[in-house]
Amino acid sequence: MMRGGRSLVSSPPAFSNDAKKLLVCTSNTVSVFSTVTGLLITSLEGHTALVTSVIVVPPSNPAAKVLCYCWTASLDGTIRYWDFSLPELMKTIDIRMPIFSMVIPSFLDVPAEENGKHQDLFAYVSIEDTKETQERTKASRRQIRKCNLSKSRLVGRLILGETRKPEVLTVSPSGKFFGIRNKCKLHIWKVLDQGSERAAVRKITLHHTKKITVIAFHPTQRIIAAGDVTGRILTWRGFGNRAFAASNGVADQKLINVQEDKPGVRDNDDADSCSTWHWHSAEVNVLSFSSDGSYLYSGGKEGVLVVWQLDTGKKKFLPRIGSPLLYFIDSPDPTLSSISCADNQIHLLKMPSMGILKTISGIKAPCFYPDIHKGLGNGIAFDQTAGIVAVRTENYCIQFYSLFDDRGVSEVQVCERNHQPGDDVTVIVTSVALSIDGSLMSTSEVKLAEEGIGGLVCLKFWDAGSQNKEFSLSTIVYEPHRDAGISAVKFHPSGNMVVSSSFGGDFKVWKCNHDVIQNDQMRQNFSWTCHSVGSYKKKPMTAAAFSADGSVLAVAAETLITLWNPYKNVLLAVLGETLTPIVNLSFVGKSDNLVAASCGSNPQLSVWNMSKLSVSWSYKLHIEAVASAVDLSSFAALVLLPESSKKTTFKGMDGVILLFNATDPVPTVIWSVRKAKGGALCFVQVNPSSVEEISIDGKAPEVLLAYMNGDHEYVLFDPYCKDAREVSVSQKEGLAAHDHKGQAGQYGYASIYGELPEFDRKRPEAPWVPSFPSDRPWETIFSGSSHNLPPLTKLCSAFLESLLEKRTAAAE
């Protein structure tokens, strides 16, 4: 089983002591990347829930920089100690409560040994007490607690603070202070004796008028900075001079008693002054002081890193990062830093020039666009032969991501738009489709109308280069179905045809014209033209699919299924009616079965027999995705569970994957999954070059099932293996993939009407004949295909010419 697609930016990363490795929290593991190559080195596996904190143990002396130890905390309630050079788990501490954040100030403030006596190591954790008691309210279950890492337990009943929701802990570089933000307040703690379990802890609170989003401590001085939701940055100087000095037993009467003006400080807050800077237009997500304390880095939704000079307030910028900023981390090497972005990328920066050295890229987050069209596959397409998935991104691109290598391959700019984080969405990439071999791509997009005016639907065809899925645009069709939206785009098995269906009541079959241009460099030229147009009783065409041999085209006319000959554009048959509109059609491999999924108030999954032109069996299920094996008679369906099932049978799960043999209504295997909404399925062929890497019980599977959830996390596994390591609810014994075909071993069109005469795809095209403008254009202006009507300006002039007679000058 292979997993991937995990978020790289769920929590702040951490550098190793030599700055050659970057430790990144990726779901329930910690991935270790090389800062030189940006490639994955190893992973720390053991946690069973999201890892929320990773802390590298600092060296006690310069020679110890080669040591690679770290602590991790997770929502599974455990704290673990690792040697990430091997990697090896050294210690596990189970506090049995979810940990949302952890800091270890002792690393920075107290040596490991003092006066020859070993000092205990303490951590401070933000946890949720899951023990239900009548006296305890929900608001008091989120707590700040102290944990003795040396003795593997929480410190008694000591509770440093309680909050309404789990908060992120921030520790000062000196290790003397740590704090949290809580709405419009800052809570700062100082521990007097870091090595004592019963050490006194003092707290102060600073106030603000807006909700605080992030805080940062100065490395050497008592300065704390905070960013708020409006984009302002506040800097308090001399915080805790009264409370923390008194707690140390220092009788500095001059410091305590002298009443001075405290500019910018609210109420009776314990700080000398508070200054405000404002550049960001939205909330501040990133705040970090430079290692020498001279500069303050800030960032937010604009995708711009701002560098403030602390003494003067002057600033400079690193613009056009392209995505909202989340975390900024300094490394032990002063020339290297990292910045994490919301598009699931981590950029390694060269300081102080702030140039991007390397980018660690994960799969892009899903686009939560308005649900304009149903049945478009959630903007996800698979290259079954290469094991690559194509997903749409917020910056109007299609990202190609390798499922086997768990890394990005390339990006294609679909719409020529200057994307800026926070801009209003004006164009939506509604669908993406790939040919079986992955060499061709088709996309559809919608330009949204502004104040009810405008709006444009566009269909584009792309062809791939020889390397790394570098696609180039070959044909663009504006308004392919007039002003109607596109409901589905599917490729013919040969790749030479594409069908597009529309809610306007028609479908079009597009044909690829392939030419080889010989010049200085031989290159292929692809162009697409409309081959045929079809409709059925003016019903909206909501889904489409080709059979395995390409001889039959199935198009859903709302609640009906129409079967067509795609070459001759002849209606072959009409299958029975469903209760609600069909949004997904899929032929089951080379068998004579067709799967249809409908949505609405009465959702349904039905399997139709092409030989009998009747339904074989059906279920009342809410289907999110369907995938069919290319050479087998099995298919998989991703089902969304009703609320009642989530709470009883499938606790914590919101969907199941059902594996069917098309002739049997009883599923052979059932897997329960999370985040099924917006998910996708695909049967992926195992690349021969990866046979040595992918093996189950010493045997390489021929096909794997890929499941990608709504957050673009995915898993690859062998669906026909009895010992598949997935949460299985039930499994039918004797599972095997049988290849059932139609009558006399035929399928598709042949199973209904017999063998189809061979279609000559290489017939010579009509020779090009030069044409000249006619003296009477109104007689021929409307001839030709409907999708190729002339523009309005030409129509107007031709219409006026048809009403006026031209005078001929008489010679005298």
C-alpha angles and dihedrals in degrees: 000000000000126000130192147135093083123158115266094194106052090108136008114280125228134220124229117244092261092045090233095112134048119206112210128187107233111178108290094349138062114232119207114211131187112244089208100054101015090228128132114263103178144326135235106225125183110086116104097205139034114315107229104178138028120185123183115217107242119230118262090213136007092264091058093065090099091063114103111201128142143170123225132190128199145183087251087079097249135117114206134194118212144185097215095187092073093015106241135153109234104176141003126204116191115199091167095226128096112263115213098176140002137191130181109204092172090075091066105034109036130045118237092250129032123187089348092301122118114241123219116243117232133194130191115220137191105221143165116233103221095186108115116221131164093236095048117087125206090249092060097050094082105079144169107229138177120235128196104219093185093056096033098233145094116264106257115276095321109146115182096187146343128221138181092241133016112279132202116249119224122196127200118244089242091056092230097108140032131180150173136214117237114184105292095352139082118212115198125187131194122194113209098202113026094189098053125086092210097042115144116254122206125198136195130185128216120197135217135175097234135050111278116226106180140008136197135188126223112244097232111009135058093260125128126185127202134186124208139202093266094058097257123137119211124195121197116197124200096013116181096014091139104035100037095041091051091048089057090057093245110148098209097159092174091057094046103039105037108098111210134168110272106202114215095001114129125225112326098330116159100245136101098226144346125210129187132216124186126190106120118090094206137031119313113243101169129054125159136152120225116251092259093044095238096114138040121210119208135176143163146153095330092072092235125125110216121201113204123196101227099214100042104025091231115147144197131189146228098203136186099034084148103226139054112280121239111171138013116196129184120214129216084255105077090211095059133067137155133223123196120210135200092244088072096260132126116204120202108216130205108225139252093008089051094219117159110250101176138353125217103204129194129183112295120255118257119268113243097207124161109282095250100154132023127214098035097121096255091281092293127124131175134215097213096192099049099034093239128140125205117210131176119241135205093251092065094262137123111229119207112209128185112231093197097047096035093223140103119271104186146320129233120206102225099177123037096231131138097234119206123177110255096024119135114263109252101161128040124196097217101183146004127198131184131200117244093259092043094236096115132046136188126196134183126203139182126213105211120235117248114225089342093305126110126000125165135202117209133187119199133189123205136187125205129235124229096267138053099343095289099171124195127197113254105168136011123192120193117209094356090180097030108251096338124110123247114250101184142003120196134172126229112242089249091052091230094103137049129188122207121189127196141201087233092079106264143080130209131208113214123203127209119229109204119197131172113219115203116203133116087323122024111235138168122243121205125193131169129215133178110267100181144345126218140178140171121219090322090286119153111264104226106171141010141190140172123226120246093264093038094239095117130048116200116200124180112227094199101282097001132074116223122195119210140181099238094202098051098025091233123153108236105178146337120227126213126285128265127210096244134025117289113239102174134039127181133169111223105239113278094332125107094251132108124199119212127186123193130187137201133072091334106035117188142186111205134175117209126201110225094200094055097029089225139107115271098193141330143195133204097240136141102238120201099176141357129202129184129201111244100224100020137071097237131097137185128222128198108216127195111222124228117245092254093059093048091061098043121023100017104036111196093000125108101188147024135213113224120199113204138183101222093233095049123067091201111089114237094212135010125199124186116220142181130235093020094159107100092011130139139205134208139167106232123200114229112246111235089227089061097049093103092051098045113056136140117201088345094306126106114229118230095217136020131199115233119204118188116186130211092275092053093251110140143191130201120204142152106262093196096054113103091210096053106156095229130112099274122191097185136355128194115225121239094030112183136156107242119188104225114186133186129259113333091356093301129132140182116014092352092059089059107034106009129250117351117226109255113268114223104222091176098058111140116263120238111272117258113260121194115241133203130204113269124235088227104043094164090072095061105022094100096044119109134039120344092230091061102057115151120254122274094255091060093045092054095050092046092049092051091048089055090059097046128064119220114235117229115216112239115224114231 
